[in-house]
């Protein structure tokens, strides 16, 4: 049973028009975005190259909302300072990116950013056994990271539900963020399973009306959470 009712919508700028990035950020903020999700890819950890600290710094100037910076890079420990300096508010790192995720969380916290751990679709939740009490945010990938516009992987739903159950068992007010394939057609099941922060790239930037797209995602998620809680009561 999801124990968190607050819903946040985080548009991923990966699907924005990079030639008009500042305008694209202002547009989703005016349309109701809670966070700005930034996908950092290095061509090693994932098969795509996107943006680095310089662009994050430029985005920080344009944005009013917190920056949710998703690091899909090898050796993230070497770049935490650079992204913190650039203005990242949240820094999420993959447990698969190196042997010391516990140390990374401490490194991020020491820089005053909010740390979160990310799991790829094939990574089991057991990797969090000794980490879950160290963070208040876990992001589950519901596509293989690297590209926007991919199809939602259905097994993510079981994983979300199991994570929410484990968080509740430990009495943790965990934020569960979902990244990949979030759309009006999938968000009901994602929210009902226990997620409360929703990253959406193509579903928002691919829409003609950003406000309508964000509103639809938010109300659909809220309705699903309310229904699940009613069922459980
Ligand atoms: C994928 C990125 C996602 C991506 C999501 O590696 O981490 O944030 O932008 O795109 P959509 O919402 O289109 O699946
Ligand atoms: Zn992402």
mmCIF file of C-alpha atoms and ligand atoms in Angstrom:
data_model
loop_
_atom_site.group_PDB
_atom_site.id
_atom_site.type_symbol
_atom_site.label_atom_id
_atom_site.label_comp_id
_atom_site.label_asym_id
_atom_site.label_seq_id
_atom_site.Cartn_x
_atom_site.Cartn_y
_atom_site.Cartn_z
ATOM 1 C CA UNK A 1 0.000 0.000 0.000
ATOM 2 C CA UNK A 2 1.517 3.353 -0.978
ATOM 3 C CA UNK A 3 2.114 5.350 2.157
ATOM 4 C CA UNK A 4 2.917 8.603 0.379
ATOM 5 C CA UNK A 5 0.295 10.776 -1.227
ATOM 6 C CA UNK A 6 2.335 13.698 -2.560
ATOM 7 C CA UNK A 7 2.773 13.481 -6.305
ATOM 8 C CA UNK A 8 5.594 15.216 -8.179
ATOM 9 C CA UNK A 9 5.941 15.521 -11.924
ATOM 10 C CA UNK A 10 9.472 15.902 -13.298
ATOM 11 C CA UNK A 11 9.703 16.720 -17.018
ATOM 12 C CA UNK A 12 12.883 15.320 -18.562
ATOM 13 C CA UNK A 13 14.578 17.906 -20.749
ATOM 14 C CA UNK A 14 16.075 15.094 -22.826
ATOM 15 C CA UNK A 15 12.995 15.433 -25.029
ATOM 16 C CA UNK A 16 13.090 19.245 -25.106
ATOM 17 C CA UNK A 17 14.267 21.403 -28.017
ATOM 18 C CA UNK A 18 17.904 22.004 -26.993
ATOM 19 C CA UNK A 19 18.164 25.040 -29.240
ATOM 20 C CA UNK A 20 15.564 26.749 -27.050
ATOM 21 C CA UNK A 21 16.410 25.144 -23.731
ATOM 22 C CA UNK A 22 15.741 28.134 -21.458
ATOM 23 C CA UNK A 23 12.320 28.680 -23.037
ATOM 24 C CA UNK A 24 11.518 24.978 -22.832
ATOM 25 C CA UNK A 25 12.324 24.974 -19.109
ATOM 26 C CA UNK A 26 10.251 28.080 -18.420
ATOM 27 C CA UNK A 27 7.383 26.543 -20.381
ATOM 28 C CA UNK A 28 7.176 23.354 -18.299
ATOM 29 C CA UNK A 29 7.589 25.305 -15.069
ATOM 30 C CA UNK A 30 4.709 27.574 -16.025
ATOM 31 C CA UNK A 31 2.780 24.442 -16.946
ATOM 32 C CA UNK A 32 3.155 23.059 -13.408
ATOM 33 C CA UNK A 33 6.399 21.032 -13.284
ATOM 34 C CA UNK A 34 7.617 20.294 -9.761
ATOM 35 C CA UNK A 35 11.204 19.461 -10.747
ATOM 36 C CA UNK A 36 13.407 19.632 -13.808
ATOM 37 C CA UNK A 37 14.896 16.211 -14.624
ATOM 38 C CA UNK A 38 18.288 16.330 -16.329
ATOM 39 C CA UNK A 39 19.759 13.215 -17.933
ATOM 40 C CA UNK A 40 23.554 13.144 -17.856
ATOM 41 C CA UNK A 41 25.015 10.428 -20.105
ATOM 42 C CA UNK A 42 28.658 9.739 -20.863
ATOM 43 C CA UNK A 43 28.731 7.157 -23.671
ATOM 44 C CA UNK A 44 30.274 4.597 -21.278
ATOM 45 C CA UNK A 45 27.707 3.760 -18.647
ATOM 46 C CA UNK A 46 24.991 4.173 -21.285
ATOM 47 C CA UNK A 47 25.248 4.167 -25.079
ATOM 48 C CA UNK A 48 24.490 7.858 -25.527
ATOM 49 C CA UNK A 49 26.157 11.193 -24.754
ATOM 50 C CA UNK A 50 24.094 14.131 -23.564
ATOM 51 C CA UNK A 51 25.026 16.955 -21.264
ATOM 52 C CA UNK A 52 27.629 17.887 -18.674
ATOM 53 C CA UNK A 53 28.091 20.374 -15.833
ATOM 54 C CA UNK A 54 28.299 23.377 -18.191
ATOM 55 C CA UNK A 55 24.773 22.823 -19.438
ATOM 56 C CA UNK A 56 23.505 22.076 -15.935
ATOM 57 C CA UNK A 57 24.922 25.451 -14.894
ATOM 58 C CA UNK A 58 23.070 27.164 -17.744
ATOM 59 C CA UNK A 59 19.857 25.324 -16.854
ATOM 60 C CA UNK A 60 20.235 26.442 -13.239
ATOM 61 C CA UNK A 61 20.129 30.064 -14.388
ATOM 62 C CA UNK A 62 16.940 29.461 -16.328
ATOM 63 C CA UNK A 63 15.111 27.276 -13.803
ATOM 64 C CA UNK A 64 13.140 28.168 -10.687
ATOM 65 C CA UNK A 65 12.326 24.590 -9.720
ATOM 66 C CA UNK A 66 14.853 22.177 -8.172
ATOM 67 C CA UNK A 67 17.137 20.361 -10.591
ATOM 68 C CA UNK A 68 16.843 16.567 -10.419
ATOM 69 C CA UNK A 69 20.139 15.494 -11.976
ATOM 70 C CA UNK A 70 20.266 11.843 -13.053
ATOM 71 C CA UNK A 71 23.862 10.688 -13.503
ATOM 72 C CA UNK A 72 24.236 7.864 -16.023
ATOM 73 C CA UNK A 73 28.015 7.961 -16.029
ATOM 74 C CA UNK A 74 30.980 5.792 -15.136
ATOM 75 C CA UNK A 75 32.978 6.854 -12.051
ATOM 76 C CA UNK A 76 30.332 9.288 -10.772
ATOM 77 C CA UNK A 77 32.483 9.901 -7.670
ATOM 78 C CA UNK A 78 34.800 11.980 -9.865
ATOM 79 C CA UNK A 79 32.018 14.350 -10.934
ATOM 80 C CA UNK A 80 29.835 14.903 -7.855
ATOM 81 C CA UNK A 81 31.609 18.160 -7.045
ATOM 82 C CA UNK A 82 31.281 19.451 -10.603
ATOM 83 C CA UNK A 83 27.530 18.810 -10.701
ATOM 84 C CA UNK A 84 27.017 20.198 -7.190
ATOM 85 C CA UNK A 85 28.947 23.327 -8.209
ATOM 86 C CA UNK A 86 26.816 23.567 -11.359
ATOM 87 C CA UNK A 87 23.673 23.796 -9.240
ATOM 88 C CA UNK A 88 22.231 20.289 -8.966
ATOM 89 C CA UNK A 89 19.694 20.072 -6.130
ATOM 90 C CA UNK A 90 19.065 16.350 -6.297
ATOM 91 C CA UNK A 91 21.800 13.997 -7.469
ATOM 92 C CA UNK A 92 20.798 10.450 -8.318
ATOM 93 C CA UNK A 93 23.426 7.796 -8.984
ATOM 94 C CA UNK A 94 23.164 4.238 -10.246
ATOM 95 C CA UNK A 95 24.040 1.401 -7.872
ATOM 96 C CA UNK A 96 25.575 -0.285 -10.955
ATOM 97 C CA UNK A 97 27.972 2.607 -11.625
ATOM 98 C CA UNK A 98 30.667 1.460 -9.223
ATOM 99 C CA UNK A 99 31.561 -0.612 -6.178
ATOM 100 C CA UNK A 100 30.854 2.091 -3.584
ATOM 101 C CA UNK A 101 27.268 3.370 -3.753
ATOM 102 C CA UNK A 102 27.244 3.861 0.020
ATOM 103 C CA UNK A 103 30.246 6.169 -0.197
ATOM 104 C CA UNK A 104 28.666 8.063 -3.102
ATOM 105 C CA UNK A 105 25.571 8.831 -1.052
ATOM 106 C CA UNK A 106 27.773 10.345 1.646
ATOM 107 C CA UNK A 107 29.702 12.328 -0.922
ATOM 108 C CA UNK A 108 26.497 13.802 -2.353
ATOM 109 C CA UNK A 109 25.093 14.623 1.059
ATOM 110 C CA UNK A 110 28.355 16.314 2.061
ATOM 111 C CA UNK A 111 27.853 18.682 -0.871
ATOM 112 C CA UNK A 112 24.389 19.628 0.399
ATOM 113 C CA UNK A 113 22.503 17.873 -2.415
ATOM 114 C CA UNK A 114 19.695 15.370 -1.959
ATOM 115 C CA UNK A 115 21.030 11.900 -2.776
ATOM 116 C CA UNK A 116 19.063 9.188 -4.520
ATOM 117 C CA UNK A 117 19.979 5.710 -5.712
ATOM 118 C CA UNK A 118 18.905 4.431 -9.126
ATOM 119 C CA UNK A 119 18.402 0.826 -10.241
ATOM 120 C CA UNK A 120 18.411 -0.394 -13.835
ATOM 121 C CA UNK A 121 15.517 -2.646 -14.892
ATOM 122 C CA UNK A 122 17.523 -5.857 -14.408
ATOM 123 C CA UNK A 123 19.019 -4.909 -11.045
ATOM 124 C CA UNK A 124 17.324 -6.623 -8.099
ATOM 125 C CA UNK A 125 16.010 -4.689 -5.113
ATOM 126 C CA UNK A 126 18.295 -6.732 -2.857
ATOM 127 C CA UNK A 127 21.132 -4.370 -3.862
ATOM 128 C CA UNK A 128 19.354 -1.856 -1.601
ATOM 129 C CA UNK A 129 19.256 -4.128 1.463
ATOM 130 C CA UNK A 130 22.005 -2.214 3.263
ATOM 131 C CA UNK A 131 21.428 1.140 1.550
ATOM 132 C CA UNK A 132 17.725 1.825 1.915
ATOM 133 C CA UNK A 133 18.028 3.441 5.330
ATOM 134 C CA UNK A 134 20.689 5.815 3.976
ATOM 135 C CA UNK A 135 18.514 7.559 1.393
ATOM 136 C CA UNK A 136 15.001 8.929 1.229
ATOM 137 C CA UNK A 137 14.798 8.676 -2.545
ATOM 138 C CA UNK A 138 15.107 5.667 -4.839
ATOM 139 C CA UNK A 139 14.588 5.902 -8.574
ATOM 140 C CA UNK A 140 13.656 2.776 -10.512
ATOM 141 C CA UNK A 141 14.369 2.718 -14.241
ATOM 142 C CA UNK A 142 11.405 1.390 -16.168
ATOM 143 C CA UNK A 143 13.360 1.454 -19.460
ATOM 144 C CA UNK A 144 16.999 0.640 -20.109
ATOM 145 C CA UNK A 145 18.682 4.009 -19.652
ATOM 146 C CA UNK A 146 20.105 5.877 -22.614
ATOM 147 C CA UNK A 147 17.208 7.222 -24.636
ATOM 148 C CA UNK A 148 13.847 8.906 -24.324
ATOM 149 C CA UNK A 149 10.653 7.609 -25.860
ATOM 150 C CA UNK A 150 11.110 3.917 -25.041
ATOM 151 C CA UNK A 151 8.416 1.454 -24.063
ATOM 152 C CA UNK A 152 7.616 0.981 -20.371
ATOM 153 C CA UNK A 153 8.946 -2.334 -19.015
ATOM 154 C CA UNK A 154 6.038 -4.056 -17.297
ATOM 155 C CA UNK A 155 8.085 -5.945 -14.694
ATOM 156 C CA UNK A 156 8.828 -2.549 -13.132
ATOM 157 C CA UNK A 157 5.377 -2.625 -11.565
ATOM 158 C CA UNK A 158 6.213 -5.633 -9.372
ATOM 159 C CA UNK A 159 9.459 -3.958 -8.416
ATOM 160 C CA UNK A 160 7.780 -0.705 -7.398
ATOM 161 C CA UNK A 161 5.238 -2.587 -5.283
ATOM 162 C CA UNK A 162 7.937 -4.647 -3.576
ATOM 163 C CA UNK A 163 10.018 -1.544 -2.857
ATOM 164 C CA UNK A 164 7.056 0.330 -1.402
ATOM 165 C CA UNK A 165 6.241 -2.674 0.757
ATOM 166 C CA UNK A 166 9.810 -2.882 2.032
ATOM 167 C CA UNK A 167 9.919 0.869 2.734
ATOM 168 C CA UNK A 168 6.667 0.617 4.679
ATOM 169 C CA UNK A 169 8.002 -2.391 6.583
ATOM 170 C CA UNK A 170 11.006 -0.284 7.607
ATOM 171 C CA UNK A 171 8.701 2.679 8.301
ATOM 172 C CA UNK A 172 10.563 4.859 5.820
ATOM 173 C CA UNK A 173 8.832 7.772 4.105
ATOM 174 C CA UNK A 174 10.609 6.828 0.902
ATOM 175 C CA UNK A 175 10.155 8.773 -2.314
ATOM 176 C CA UNK A 176 9.934 6.303 -5.190
ATOM 177 C CA UNK A 177 10.685 7.947 -8.517
ATOM 178 C CA UNK A 178 10.009 6.221 -11.836
ATOM 179 C CA UNK A 179 11.917 7.014 -14.994
ATOM 180 C CA UNK A 180 11.061 5.711 -18.454
ATOM 181 C CA UNK A 181 7.867 5.225 -20.399
ATOM 182 C CA UNK A 182 5.726 7.259 -18.012
ATOM 183 C CA UNK A 183 2.630 8.389 -19.899
ATOM 184 C CA UNK A 184 -1.096 8.885 -19.370
ATOM 185 C CA UNK A 185 -1.532 5.245 -20.413
ATOM 186 C CA UNK A 186 0.925 3.802 -17.872
ATOM 187 C CA UNK A 187 0.831 6.167 -14.903
ATOM 188 C CA UNK A 188 -2.267 4.676 -13.250
ATOM 189 C CA UNK A 189 -0.559 1.333 -12.707
ATOM 190 C CA UNK A 190 2.757 2.963 -11.769
ATOM 191 C CA UNK A 191 1.118 5.125 -9.096
ATOM 192 C CA UNK A 192 -1.094 2.310 -7.819
ATOM 193 C CA UNK A 193 2.039 0.191 -7.355
ATOM 194 C CA UNK A 194 3.518 2.805 -5.012
ATOM 195 C CA UNK A 195 5.528 5.404 -6.936
ATOM 196 C CA UNK A 196 5.069 9.102 -6.167
ATOM 197 C CA UNK A 197 7.583 10.965 -8.367
ATOM 198 C CA UNK A 198 7.150 10.650 -12.100
ATOM 199 C CA UNK A 199 9.751 11.544 -14.713
ATOM 200 C CA UNK A 200 8.273 12.119 -18.152
ATOM 201 C CA UNK A 201 10.150 13.223 -21.255
ATOM 202 C CA UNK A 202 8.275 12.393 -24.426
ATOM 203 C CA UNK A 203 4.861 12.402 -22.711
ATOM 204 C CA UNK A 204 5.333 16.083 -21.828
ATOM 205 C CA UNK A 205 7.689 17.569 -24.435
ATOM 206 C CA UNK A 206 6.034 15.532 -27.160
ATOM 207 C CA UNK A 207 2.651 17.052 -26.334
ATOM 208 C CA UNK A 208 1.306 20.224 -27.914
ATOM 209 C CA UNK A 209 -0.030 21.485 -24.623
ATOM 210 C CA UNK A 210 2.493 21.041 -21.767
ATOM 211 C CA UNK A 211 0.032 22.215 -19.138
ATOM 212 C CA UNK A 212 -2.626 19.725 -20.181
ATOM 213 C CA UNK A 213 -0.047 16.919 -20.318
ATOM 214 C CA UNK A 214 1.315 17.638 -16.819
ATOM 215 C CA UNK A 215 -2.154 18.087 -15.372
ATOM 216 C CA UNK A 216 -3.337 14.813 -16.866
ATOM 217 C CA UNK A 217 -0.341 12.935 -15.433
ATOM 218 C CA UNK A 218 -0.807 14.485 -12.009
ATOM 219 C CA UNK A 219 -4.542 13.935 -11.686
ATOM 220 C CA UNK A 220 -4.312 10.394 -13.054
ATOM 221 C CA UNK A 221 -1.600 9.535 -10.515
ATOM 222 C CA UNK A 222 -3.509 11.156 -7.661
ATOM 223 C CA UNK A 223 -6.681 9.287 -8.575
ATOM 224 C CA UNK A 224 -4.809 5.975 -8.696
ATOM 225 C CA UNK A 225 -3.199 6.569 -5.294
ATOM 226 C CA UNK A 226 -6.515 7.581 -3.722
ATOM 227 C CA UNK A 227 -8.221 4.480 -5.144
ATOM 228 C CA UNK A 228 -5.479 2.200 -3.824
ATOM 229 C CA UNK A 229 -5.716 3.724 -0.382
ATOM 230 C CA UNK A 230 -9.485 3.414 -0.337
ATOM 231 C CA UNK A 231 -9.176 -0.253 -1.268
ATOM 232 C CA UNK A 232 -6.687 -0.832 1.543
ATOM 233 C CA UNK A 233 -8.790 1.018 4.168
HETATM 234 C C1 LIG B 1 16.373 7.568 -20.046
HETATM 235 C C2 LIG B 1 16.262 8.804 -19.214
HETATM 236 C C3 LIG B 1 14.889 9.312 -19.041
HETATM 237 C C4 LIG B 1 14.202 9.730 -20.327
HETATM 238 C C5 LIG B 1 12.759 9.347 -20.165
HETATM 239 O O1 LIG B 1 17.639 7.037 -19.920
HETATM 240 O O2 LIG B 1 16.788 8.562 -17.920
HETATM 241 O O3 LIG B 1 14.827 10.348 -18.080
HETATM 242 O O4 LIG B 1 14.292 11.082 -20.611
HETATM 243 O O5 LIG B 1 12.114 9.550 -21.373
HETATM 244 P P1 LIG B 1 10.602 9.098 -21.612
HETATM 245 O O6 LIG B 1 9.754 9.742 -20.566
HETATM 246 O O7 LIG B 1 10.311 9.590 -22.977
HETATM 247 O O8 LIG B 1 10.562 7.585 -21.502
HETATM 248 ZN ZN1 LIG B 2 16.439 10.101 -16.334
#
